[in-house]
PDB file of C-alpha atoms and ligand atoms in Angstrom:
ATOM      1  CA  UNK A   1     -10.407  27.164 -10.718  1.00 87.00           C
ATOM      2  CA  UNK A   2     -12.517  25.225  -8.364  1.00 94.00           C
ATOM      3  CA  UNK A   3     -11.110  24.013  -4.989  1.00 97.00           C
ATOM      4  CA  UNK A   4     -10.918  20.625  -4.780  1.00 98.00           C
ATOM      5  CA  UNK A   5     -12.076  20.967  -1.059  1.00 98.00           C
ATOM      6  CA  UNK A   6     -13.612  24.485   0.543  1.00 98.00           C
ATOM      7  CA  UNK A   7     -14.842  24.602   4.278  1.00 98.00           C
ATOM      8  CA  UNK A   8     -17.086  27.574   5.097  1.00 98.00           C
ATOM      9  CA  UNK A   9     -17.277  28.861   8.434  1.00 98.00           C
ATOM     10  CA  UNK A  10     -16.995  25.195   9.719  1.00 98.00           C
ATOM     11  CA  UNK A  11     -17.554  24.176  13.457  1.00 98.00           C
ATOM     12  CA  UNK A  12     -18.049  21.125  15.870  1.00 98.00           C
ATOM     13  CA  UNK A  13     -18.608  21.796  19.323  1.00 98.00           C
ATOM     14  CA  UNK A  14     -18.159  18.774  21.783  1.00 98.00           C
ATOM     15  CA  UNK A  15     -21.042  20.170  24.921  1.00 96.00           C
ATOM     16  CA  UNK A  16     -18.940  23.553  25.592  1.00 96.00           C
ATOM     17  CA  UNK A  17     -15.867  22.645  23.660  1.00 97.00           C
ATOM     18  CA  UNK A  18     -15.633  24.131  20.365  1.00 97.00           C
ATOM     19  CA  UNK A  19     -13.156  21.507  18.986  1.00 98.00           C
ATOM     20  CA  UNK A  20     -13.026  23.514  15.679  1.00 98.00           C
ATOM     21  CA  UNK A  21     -14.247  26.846  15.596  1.00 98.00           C
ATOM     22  CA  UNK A  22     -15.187  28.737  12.485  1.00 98.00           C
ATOM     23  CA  UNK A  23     -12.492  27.254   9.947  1.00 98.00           C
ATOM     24  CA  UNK A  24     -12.595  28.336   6.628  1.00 98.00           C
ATOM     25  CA  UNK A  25     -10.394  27.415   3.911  1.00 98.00           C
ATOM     26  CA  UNK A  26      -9.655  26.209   0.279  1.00 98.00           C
ATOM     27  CA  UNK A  27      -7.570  23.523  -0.859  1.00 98.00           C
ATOM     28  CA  UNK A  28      -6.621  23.670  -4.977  1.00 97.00           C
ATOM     29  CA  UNK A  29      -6.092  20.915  -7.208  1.00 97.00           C
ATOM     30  CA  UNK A  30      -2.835  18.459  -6.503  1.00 96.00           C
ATOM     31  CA  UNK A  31      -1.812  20.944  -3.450  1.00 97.00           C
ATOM     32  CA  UNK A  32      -0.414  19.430  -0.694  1.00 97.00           C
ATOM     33  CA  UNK A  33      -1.553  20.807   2.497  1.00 98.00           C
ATOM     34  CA  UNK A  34      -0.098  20.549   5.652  1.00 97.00           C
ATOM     35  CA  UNK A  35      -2.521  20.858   8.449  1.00 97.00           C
ATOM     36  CA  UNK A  36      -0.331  21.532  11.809  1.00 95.00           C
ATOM     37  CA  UNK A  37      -1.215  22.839  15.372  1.00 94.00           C
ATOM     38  CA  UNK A  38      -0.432  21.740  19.264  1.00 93.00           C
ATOM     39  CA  UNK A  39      -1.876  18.657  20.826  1.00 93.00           C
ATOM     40  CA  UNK A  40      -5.766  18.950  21.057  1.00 95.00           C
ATOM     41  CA  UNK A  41      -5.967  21.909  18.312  1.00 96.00           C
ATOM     42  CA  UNK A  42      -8.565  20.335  16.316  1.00 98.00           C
ATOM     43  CA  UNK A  43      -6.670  18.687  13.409  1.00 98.00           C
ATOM     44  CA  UNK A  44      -8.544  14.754  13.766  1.00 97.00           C
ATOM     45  CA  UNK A  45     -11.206  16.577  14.748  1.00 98.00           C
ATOM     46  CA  UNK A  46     -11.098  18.760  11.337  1.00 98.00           C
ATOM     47  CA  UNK A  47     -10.514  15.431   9.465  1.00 98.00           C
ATOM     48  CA  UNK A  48     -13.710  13.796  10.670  1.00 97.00           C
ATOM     49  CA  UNK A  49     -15.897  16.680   9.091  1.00 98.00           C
ATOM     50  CA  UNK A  50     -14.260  16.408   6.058  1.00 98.00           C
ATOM     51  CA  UNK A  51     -14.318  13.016   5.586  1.00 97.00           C
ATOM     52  CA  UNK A  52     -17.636  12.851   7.063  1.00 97.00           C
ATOM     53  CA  UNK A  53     -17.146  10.779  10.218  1.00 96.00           C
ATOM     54  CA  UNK A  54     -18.646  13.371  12.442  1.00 97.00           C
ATOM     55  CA  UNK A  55     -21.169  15.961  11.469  1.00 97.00           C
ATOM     56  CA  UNK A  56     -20.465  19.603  11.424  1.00 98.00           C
ATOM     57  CA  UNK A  57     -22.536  21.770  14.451  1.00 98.00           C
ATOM     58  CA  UNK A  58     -22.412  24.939  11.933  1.00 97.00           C
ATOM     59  CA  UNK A  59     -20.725  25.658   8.258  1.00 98.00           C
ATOM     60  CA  UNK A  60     -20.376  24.019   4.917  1.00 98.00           C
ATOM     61  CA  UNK A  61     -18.121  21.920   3.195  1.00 98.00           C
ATOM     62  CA  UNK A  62     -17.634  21.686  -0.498  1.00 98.00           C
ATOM     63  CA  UNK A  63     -15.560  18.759  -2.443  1.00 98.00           C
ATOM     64  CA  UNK A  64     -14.885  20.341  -6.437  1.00 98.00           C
ATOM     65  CA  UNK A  65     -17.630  22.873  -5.693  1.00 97.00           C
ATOM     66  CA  UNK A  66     -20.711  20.452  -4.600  1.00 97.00           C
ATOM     67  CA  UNK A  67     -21.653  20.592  -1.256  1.00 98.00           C
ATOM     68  CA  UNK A  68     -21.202  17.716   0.368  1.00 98.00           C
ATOM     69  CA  UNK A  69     -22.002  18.710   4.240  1.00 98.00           C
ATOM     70  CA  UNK A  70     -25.716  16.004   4.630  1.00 97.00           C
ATOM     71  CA  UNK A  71     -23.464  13.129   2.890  1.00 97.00           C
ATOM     72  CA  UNK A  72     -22.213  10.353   5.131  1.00 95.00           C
ATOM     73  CA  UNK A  73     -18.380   9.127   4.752  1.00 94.00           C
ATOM     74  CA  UNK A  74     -18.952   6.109   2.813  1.00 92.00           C
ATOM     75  CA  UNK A  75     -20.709   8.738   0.237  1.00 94.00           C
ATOM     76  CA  UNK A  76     -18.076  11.077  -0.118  1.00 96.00           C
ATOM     77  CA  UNK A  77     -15.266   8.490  -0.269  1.00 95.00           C
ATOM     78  CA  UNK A  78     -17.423   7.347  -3.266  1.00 94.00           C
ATOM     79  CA  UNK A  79     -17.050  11.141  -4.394  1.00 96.00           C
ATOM     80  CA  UNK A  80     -13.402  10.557  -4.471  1.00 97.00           C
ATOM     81  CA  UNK A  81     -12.592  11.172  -0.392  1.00 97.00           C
ATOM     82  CA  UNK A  82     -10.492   8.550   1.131  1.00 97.00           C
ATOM     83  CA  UNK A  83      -8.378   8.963   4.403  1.00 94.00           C
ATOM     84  CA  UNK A  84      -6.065   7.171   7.261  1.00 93.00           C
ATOM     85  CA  UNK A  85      -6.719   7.497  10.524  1.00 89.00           C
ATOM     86  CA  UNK A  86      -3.894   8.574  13.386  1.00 84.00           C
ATOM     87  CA  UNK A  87      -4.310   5.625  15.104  1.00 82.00           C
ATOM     88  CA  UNK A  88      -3.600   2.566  12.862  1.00 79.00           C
ATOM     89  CA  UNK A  89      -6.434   1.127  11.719  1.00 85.00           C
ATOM     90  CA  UNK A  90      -6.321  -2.084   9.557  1.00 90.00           C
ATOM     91  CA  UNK A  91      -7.816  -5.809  10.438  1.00 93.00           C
ATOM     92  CA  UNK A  92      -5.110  -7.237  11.913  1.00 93.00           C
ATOM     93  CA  UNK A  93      -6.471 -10.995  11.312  1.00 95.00           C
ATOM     94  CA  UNK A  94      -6.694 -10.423   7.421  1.00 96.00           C
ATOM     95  CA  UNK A  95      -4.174 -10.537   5.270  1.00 97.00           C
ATOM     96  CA  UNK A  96      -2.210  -7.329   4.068  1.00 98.00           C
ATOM     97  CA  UNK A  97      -3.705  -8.244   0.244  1.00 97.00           C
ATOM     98  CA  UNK A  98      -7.334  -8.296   1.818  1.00 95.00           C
ATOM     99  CA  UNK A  99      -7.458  -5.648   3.652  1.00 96.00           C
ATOM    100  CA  UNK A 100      -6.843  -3.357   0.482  1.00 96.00           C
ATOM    101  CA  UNK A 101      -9.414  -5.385  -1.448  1.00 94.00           C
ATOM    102  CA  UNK A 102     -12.147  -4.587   1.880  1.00 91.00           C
ATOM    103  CA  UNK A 103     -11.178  -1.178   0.748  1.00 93.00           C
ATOM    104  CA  UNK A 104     -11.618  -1.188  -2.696  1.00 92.00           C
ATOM    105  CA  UNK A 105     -14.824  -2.888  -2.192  1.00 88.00           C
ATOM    106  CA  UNK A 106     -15.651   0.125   0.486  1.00 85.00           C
ATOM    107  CA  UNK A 107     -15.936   2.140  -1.979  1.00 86.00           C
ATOM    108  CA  UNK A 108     -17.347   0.215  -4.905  1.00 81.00           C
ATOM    109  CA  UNK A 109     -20.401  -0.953  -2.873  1.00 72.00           C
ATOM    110  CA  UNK A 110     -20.666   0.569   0.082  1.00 48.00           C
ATOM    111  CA  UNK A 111     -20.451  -2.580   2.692  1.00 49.00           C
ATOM    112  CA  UNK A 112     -18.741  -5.804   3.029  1.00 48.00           C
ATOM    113  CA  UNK A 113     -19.463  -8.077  -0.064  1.00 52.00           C
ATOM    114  CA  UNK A 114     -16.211  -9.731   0.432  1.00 52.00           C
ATOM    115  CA  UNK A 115     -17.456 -12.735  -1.115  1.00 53.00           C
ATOM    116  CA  UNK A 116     -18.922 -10.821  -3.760  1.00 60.00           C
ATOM    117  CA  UNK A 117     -19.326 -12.118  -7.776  1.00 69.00           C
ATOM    118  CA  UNK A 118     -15.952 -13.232  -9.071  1.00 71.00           C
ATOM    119  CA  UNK A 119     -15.934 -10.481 -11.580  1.00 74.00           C
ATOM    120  CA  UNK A 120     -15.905  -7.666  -8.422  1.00 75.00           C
ATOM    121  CA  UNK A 121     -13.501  -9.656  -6.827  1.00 78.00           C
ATOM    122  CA  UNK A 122     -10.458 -10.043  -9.861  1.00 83.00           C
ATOM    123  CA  UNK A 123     -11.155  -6.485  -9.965  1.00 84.00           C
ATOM    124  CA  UNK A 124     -10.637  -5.145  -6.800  1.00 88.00           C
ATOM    125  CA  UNK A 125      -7.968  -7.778  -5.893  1.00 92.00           C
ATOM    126  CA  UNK A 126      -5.943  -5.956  -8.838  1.00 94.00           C
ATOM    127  CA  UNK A 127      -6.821  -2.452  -8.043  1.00 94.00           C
ATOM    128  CA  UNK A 128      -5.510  -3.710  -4.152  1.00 96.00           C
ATOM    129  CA  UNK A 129      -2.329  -4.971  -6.152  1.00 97.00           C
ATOM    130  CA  UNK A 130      -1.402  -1.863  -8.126  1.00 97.00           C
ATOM    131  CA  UNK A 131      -2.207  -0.136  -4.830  1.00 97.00           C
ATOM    132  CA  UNK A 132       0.382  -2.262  -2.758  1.00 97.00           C
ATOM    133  CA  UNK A 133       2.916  -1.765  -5.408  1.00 97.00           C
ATOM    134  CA  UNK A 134       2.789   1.988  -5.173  1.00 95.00           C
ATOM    135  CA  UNK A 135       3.161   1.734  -1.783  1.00 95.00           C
ATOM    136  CA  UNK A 136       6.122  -0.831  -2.045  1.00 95.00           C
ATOM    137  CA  UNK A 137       4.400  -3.852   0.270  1.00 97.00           C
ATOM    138  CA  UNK A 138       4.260  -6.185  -2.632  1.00 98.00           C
ATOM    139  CA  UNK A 139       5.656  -8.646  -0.813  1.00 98.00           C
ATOM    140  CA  UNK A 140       4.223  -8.995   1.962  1.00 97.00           C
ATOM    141  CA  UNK A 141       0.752  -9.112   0.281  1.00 98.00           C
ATOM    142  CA  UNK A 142      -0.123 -12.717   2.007  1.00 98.00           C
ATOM    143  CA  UNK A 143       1.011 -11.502   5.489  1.00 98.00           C
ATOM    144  CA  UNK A 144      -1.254 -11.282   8.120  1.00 97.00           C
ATOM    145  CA  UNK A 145      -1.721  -7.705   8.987  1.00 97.00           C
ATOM    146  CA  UNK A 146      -1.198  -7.989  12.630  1.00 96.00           C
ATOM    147  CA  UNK A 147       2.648  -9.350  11.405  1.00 97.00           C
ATOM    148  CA  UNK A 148       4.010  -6.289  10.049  1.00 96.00           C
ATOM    149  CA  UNK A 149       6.125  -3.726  11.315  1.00 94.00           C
ATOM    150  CA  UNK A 150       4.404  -0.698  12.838  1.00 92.00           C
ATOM    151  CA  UNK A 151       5.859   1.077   9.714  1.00 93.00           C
ATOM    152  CA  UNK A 152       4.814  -0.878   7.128  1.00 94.00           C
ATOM    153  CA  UNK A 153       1.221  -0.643   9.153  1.00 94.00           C
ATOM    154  CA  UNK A 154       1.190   3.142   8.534  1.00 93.00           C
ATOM    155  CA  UNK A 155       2.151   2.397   4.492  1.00 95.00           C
ATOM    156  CA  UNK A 156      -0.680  -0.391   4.661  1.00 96.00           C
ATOM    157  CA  UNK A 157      -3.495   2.147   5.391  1.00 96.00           C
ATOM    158  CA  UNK A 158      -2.374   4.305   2.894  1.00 97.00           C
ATOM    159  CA  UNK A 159      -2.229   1.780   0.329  1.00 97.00           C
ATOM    160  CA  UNK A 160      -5.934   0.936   1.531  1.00 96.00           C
ATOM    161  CA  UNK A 161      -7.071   4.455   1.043  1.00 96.00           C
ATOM    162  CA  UNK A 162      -4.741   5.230  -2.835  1.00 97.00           C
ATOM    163  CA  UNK A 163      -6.540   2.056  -3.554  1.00 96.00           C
ATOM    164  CA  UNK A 164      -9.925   3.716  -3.149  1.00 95.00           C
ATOM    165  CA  UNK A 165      -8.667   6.287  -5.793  1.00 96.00           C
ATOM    166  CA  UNK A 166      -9.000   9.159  -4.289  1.00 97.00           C
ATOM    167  CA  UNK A 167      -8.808  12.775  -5.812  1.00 97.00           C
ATOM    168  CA  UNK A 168      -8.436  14.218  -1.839  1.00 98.00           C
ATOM    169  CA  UNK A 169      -6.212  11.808   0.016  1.00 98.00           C
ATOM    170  CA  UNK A 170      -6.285  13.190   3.914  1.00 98.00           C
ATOM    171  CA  UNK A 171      -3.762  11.620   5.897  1.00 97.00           C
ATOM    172  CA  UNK A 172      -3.548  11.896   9.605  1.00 96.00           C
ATOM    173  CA  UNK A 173       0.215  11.729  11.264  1.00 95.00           C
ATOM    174  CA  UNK A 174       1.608   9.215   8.805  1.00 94.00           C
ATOM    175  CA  UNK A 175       4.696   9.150  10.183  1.00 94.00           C
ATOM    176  CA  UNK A 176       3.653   9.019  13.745  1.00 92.00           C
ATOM    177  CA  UNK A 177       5.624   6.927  15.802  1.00 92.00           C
ATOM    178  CA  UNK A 178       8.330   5.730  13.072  1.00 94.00           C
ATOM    179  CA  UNK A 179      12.321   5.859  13.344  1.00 94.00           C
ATOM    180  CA  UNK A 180      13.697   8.579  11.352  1.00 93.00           C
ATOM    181  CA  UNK A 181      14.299   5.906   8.279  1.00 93.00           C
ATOM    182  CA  UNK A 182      10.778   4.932   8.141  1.00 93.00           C
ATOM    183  CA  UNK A 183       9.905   8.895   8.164  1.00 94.00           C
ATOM    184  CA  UNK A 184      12.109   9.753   5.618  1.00 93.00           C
ATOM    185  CA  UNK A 185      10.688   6.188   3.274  1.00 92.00           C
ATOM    186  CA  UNK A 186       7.376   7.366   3.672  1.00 94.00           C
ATOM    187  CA  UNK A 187       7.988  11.436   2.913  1.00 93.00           C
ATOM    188  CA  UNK A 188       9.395   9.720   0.066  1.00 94.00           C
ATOM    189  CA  UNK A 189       6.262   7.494  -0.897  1.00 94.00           C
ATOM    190  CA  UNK A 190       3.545   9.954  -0.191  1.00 95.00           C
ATOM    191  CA  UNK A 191       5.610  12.395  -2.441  1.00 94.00           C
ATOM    192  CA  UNK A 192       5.720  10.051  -4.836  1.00 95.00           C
ATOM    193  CA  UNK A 193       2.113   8.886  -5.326  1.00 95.00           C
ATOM    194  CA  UNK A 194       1.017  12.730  -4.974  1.00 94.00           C
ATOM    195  CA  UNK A 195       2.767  13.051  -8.040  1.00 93.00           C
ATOM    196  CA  UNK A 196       1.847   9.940  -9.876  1.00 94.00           C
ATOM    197  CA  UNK A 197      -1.950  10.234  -9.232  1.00 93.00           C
ATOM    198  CA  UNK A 198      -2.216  13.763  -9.225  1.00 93.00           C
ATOM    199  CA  UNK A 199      -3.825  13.538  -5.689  1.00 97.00           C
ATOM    200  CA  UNK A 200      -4.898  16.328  -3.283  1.00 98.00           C
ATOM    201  CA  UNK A 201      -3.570  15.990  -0.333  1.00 98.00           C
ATOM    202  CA  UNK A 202      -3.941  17.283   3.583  1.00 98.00           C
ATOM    203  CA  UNK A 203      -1.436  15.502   6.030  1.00 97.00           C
ATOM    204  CA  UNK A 204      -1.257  16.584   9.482  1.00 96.00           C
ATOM    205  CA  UNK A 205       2.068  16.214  10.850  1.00 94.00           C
ATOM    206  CA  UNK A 206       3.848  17.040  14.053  1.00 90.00           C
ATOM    207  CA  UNK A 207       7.717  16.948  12.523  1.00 90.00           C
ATOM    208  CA  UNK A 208       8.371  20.762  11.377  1.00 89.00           C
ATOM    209  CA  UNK A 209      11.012  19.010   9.145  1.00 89.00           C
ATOM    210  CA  UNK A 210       8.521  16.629   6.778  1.00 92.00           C
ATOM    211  CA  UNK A 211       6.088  19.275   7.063  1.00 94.00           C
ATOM    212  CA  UNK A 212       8.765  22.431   5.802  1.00 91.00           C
ATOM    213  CA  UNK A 213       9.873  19.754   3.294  1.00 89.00           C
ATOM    214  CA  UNK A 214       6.566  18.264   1.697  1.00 94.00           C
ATOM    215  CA  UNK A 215       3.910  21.339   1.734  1.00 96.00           C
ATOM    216  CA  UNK A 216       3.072  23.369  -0.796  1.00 97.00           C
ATOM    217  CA  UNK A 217       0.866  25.199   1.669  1.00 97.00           C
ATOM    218  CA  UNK A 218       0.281  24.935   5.300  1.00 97.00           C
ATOM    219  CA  UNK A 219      -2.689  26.087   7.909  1.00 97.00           C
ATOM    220  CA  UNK A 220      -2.323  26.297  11.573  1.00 96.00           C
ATOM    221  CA  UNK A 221      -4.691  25.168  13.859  1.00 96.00           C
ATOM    222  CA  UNK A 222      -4.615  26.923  17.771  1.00 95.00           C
ATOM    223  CA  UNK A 223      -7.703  25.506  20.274  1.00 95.00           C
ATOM    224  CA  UNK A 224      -9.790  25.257  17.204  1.00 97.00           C
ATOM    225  CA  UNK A 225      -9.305  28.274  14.789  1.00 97.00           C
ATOM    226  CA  UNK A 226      -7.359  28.328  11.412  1.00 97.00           C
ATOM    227  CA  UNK A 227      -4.655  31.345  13.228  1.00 95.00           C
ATOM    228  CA  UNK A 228      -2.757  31.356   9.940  1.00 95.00           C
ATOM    229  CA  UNK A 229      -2.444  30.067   6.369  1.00 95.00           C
ATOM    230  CA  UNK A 230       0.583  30.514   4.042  1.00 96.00           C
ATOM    231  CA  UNK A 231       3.701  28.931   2.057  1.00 96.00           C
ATOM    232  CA  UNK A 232       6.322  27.224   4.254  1.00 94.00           C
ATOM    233  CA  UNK A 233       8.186  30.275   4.254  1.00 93.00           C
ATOM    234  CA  UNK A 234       5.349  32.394   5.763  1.00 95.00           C
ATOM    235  CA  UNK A 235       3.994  30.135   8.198  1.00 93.00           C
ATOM    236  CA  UNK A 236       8.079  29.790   9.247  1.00 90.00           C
ATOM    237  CA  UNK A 237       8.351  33.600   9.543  1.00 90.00           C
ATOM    238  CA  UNK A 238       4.898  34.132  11.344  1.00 89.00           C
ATOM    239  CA  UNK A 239       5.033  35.186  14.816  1.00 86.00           C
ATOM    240  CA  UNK A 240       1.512  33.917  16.012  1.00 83.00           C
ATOM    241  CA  UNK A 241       2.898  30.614  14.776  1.00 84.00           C
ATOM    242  CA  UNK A 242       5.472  31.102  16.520  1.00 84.00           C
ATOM    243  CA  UNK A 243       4.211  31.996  19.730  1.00 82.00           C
ATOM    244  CA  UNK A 244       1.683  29.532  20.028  1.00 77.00           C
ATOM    245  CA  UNK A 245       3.615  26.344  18.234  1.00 71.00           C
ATOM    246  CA  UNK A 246       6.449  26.598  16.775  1.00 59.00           C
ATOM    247  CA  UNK A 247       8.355  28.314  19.921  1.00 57.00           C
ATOM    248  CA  UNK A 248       6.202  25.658  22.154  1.00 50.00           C
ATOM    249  CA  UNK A 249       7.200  22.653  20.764  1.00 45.00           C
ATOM    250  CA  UNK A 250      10.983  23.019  21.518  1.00 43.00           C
TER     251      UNK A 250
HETATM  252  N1  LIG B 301     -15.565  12.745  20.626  1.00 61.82           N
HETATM  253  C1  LIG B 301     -15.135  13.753  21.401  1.00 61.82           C
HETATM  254  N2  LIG B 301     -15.816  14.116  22.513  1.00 61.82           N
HETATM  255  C2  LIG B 301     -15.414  15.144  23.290  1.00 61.82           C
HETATM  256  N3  LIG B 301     -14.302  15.876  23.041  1.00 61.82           N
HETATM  257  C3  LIG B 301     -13.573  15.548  21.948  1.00 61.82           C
HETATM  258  C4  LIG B 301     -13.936  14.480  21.089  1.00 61.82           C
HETATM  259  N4  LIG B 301     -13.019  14.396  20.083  1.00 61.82           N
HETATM  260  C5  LIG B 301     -12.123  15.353  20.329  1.00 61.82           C
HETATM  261  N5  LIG B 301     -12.438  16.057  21.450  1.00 61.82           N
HETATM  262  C6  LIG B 301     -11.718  17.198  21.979  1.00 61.82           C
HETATM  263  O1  LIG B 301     -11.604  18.156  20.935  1.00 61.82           O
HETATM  264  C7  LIG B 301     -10.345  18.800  20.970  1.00 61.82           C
HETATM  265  C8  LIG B 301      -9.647  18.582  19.641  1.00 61.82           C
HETATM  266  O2  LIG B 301      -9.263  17.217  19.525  1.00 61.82           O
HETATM  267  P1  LIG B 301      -8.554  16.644  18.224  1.00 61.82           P
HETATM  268  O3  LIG B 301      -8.392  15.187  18.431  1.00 61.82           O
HETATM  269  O4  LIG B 301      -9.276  17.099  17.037  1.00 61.82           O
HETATM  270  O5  LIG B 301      -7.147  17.390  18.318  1.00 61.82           O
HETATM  271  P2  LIG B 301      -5.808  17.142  17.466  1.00 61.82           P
HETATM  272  O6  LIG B 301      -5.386  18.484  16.988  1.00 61.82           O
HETATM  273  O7  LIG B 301      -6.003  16.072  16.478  1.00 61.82           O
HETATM  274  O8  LIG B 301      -4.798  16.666  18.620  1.00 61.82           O
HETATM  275  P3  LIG B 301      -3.532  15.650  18.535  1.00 61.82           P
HETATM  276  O9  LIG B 301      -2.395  16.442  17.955  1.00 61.82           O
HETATM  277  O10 LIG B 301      -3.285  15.287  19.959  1.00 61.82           O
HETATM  278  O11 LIG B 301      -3.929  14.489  17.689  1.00 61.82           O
HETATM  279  C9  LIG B 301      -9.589  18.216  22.165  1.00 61.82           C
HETATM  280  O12 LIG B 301      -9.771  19.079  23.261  1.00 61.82           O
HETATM  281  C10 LIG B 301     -10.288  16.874  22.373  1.00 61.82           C
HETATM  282  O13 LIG B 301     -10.201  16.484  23.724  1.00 61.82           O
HETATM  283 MG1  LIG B 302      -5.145  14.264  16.115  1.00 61.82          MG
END
């Protein structure tokens, strides 16, 4: 079968730097991919060529077998790409509700028409609801953004992006900076929605524990290259990993 996402021989070199060198690797329908590696590896970095926030300096990337390396991010979240960012990134003056309509909208027309035709607006204001469900802020729908919890922050950008619905969902340290409840509620979402929307998913994540627990497959990132690929259970028993993470990070 197809990958739902294949990068060739992909690189981005900042001047000298080569933040990711030559990565290559598949991704198969409704995996869930862990993408791990030490501070500065190239994960975000990774991310932005595959969502298309920065270009690639050499190598290819496919999305269900069409190459999708010239398209710009807005394009390929229209493909059915949609991601977080690590550092939170929501409008903090709108309300939680509009915020996930901005992002439905995103991807329906490609720039801000939030005062669009009523029609586009019932529309995306319900996709934003179903989307907020999911992710279990209901309730706080008419809260100003900049009012929530730092948790509920994280679960607000990935309602924006399941709104967008995706078929690759990458997310980028959800669970950065949350208590070990919040962790745990949002291993438990992101598992959850995986499921129900049969989404593709690549999460980078620094906790061995939600990583060992959530993956189906993980690849390790070390100053740039992909140094190993495997099940939980390999990547676990692998003693490059080991040496240059795993023991490290202890
Ligand atoms: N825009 C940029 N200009 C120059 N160097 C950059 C740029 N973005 C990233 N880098 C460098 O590229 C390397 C990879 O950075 P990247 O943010 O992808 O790492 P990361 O694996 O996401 O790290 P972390 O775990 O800290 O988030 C680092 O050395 C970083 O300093
Ligand atoms: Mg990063």
């Amino acid at each position: 079968m197809t990958p739902v996402l294949e990068a060739r021989g992909l690189g981005r070199a900042f001047g000298a730097l080569l933040a990711v060198n030559d990565v290559s690797m598949a991704v198969a329908s409704g995996e869930l991919r862990a993408v791990i590696g030490p501070n500065g590896a190239g994960k975000t970095t990774l991310f932005h060529l595959i969502s298309g926030l920065l270009a690639p300096t050499r190598g290819r990337i496919a999305f269900r077998g069409e190459d999708v390396t010239a398209l710009s991010a807005p394009e390929r979240c229209r493909l059915g790409i949609s991601r977080t960012f690590q550092i939170t990134s929501v409008f903090p003056e709108l309300s939680v509700l509009e915020n996930v309509r901005i992002a439905v909208q995103l991807k329906a027309g490609g720039n801000f028409r939030l005062l669009g035709g009523r029609g586009l607006i019932q529309a995306s204001e319900r996709r934003a609801r179903e989307s907020l469900a999911a992710l279990g802020l209901s309730d706080r729908a008419d809260a100003l953004a900049a009012t929530l919890p730092h948790g509920d922050q994280r679960l607000l950008e990935i309602a924006m992006a399941v709104a967008q619905e995706p078929e690759l969902l990458l997310l980028d340290e959800p669970t950065q900076g949350l208590s070990p409840e919040d962790t745990a509620a949002t291993v438990a979402v992101i598992r959850r929605i995986a499921r129900e929307r049969q989404l593709t998913i690549l999460l980078v994540e620094h906790d061995m524990d939600v990583v060992f627990d959530l993956a189906d497959r993980v690849s390790v990132l070390h100053f740039g290259q992909l140094i190993a690929d495997g099940t939980p259970e390999e990547i676990r028993a692998n003693a490059d990993v080991q040496k240059a993470y795993l023991g490290g990070a202890d």
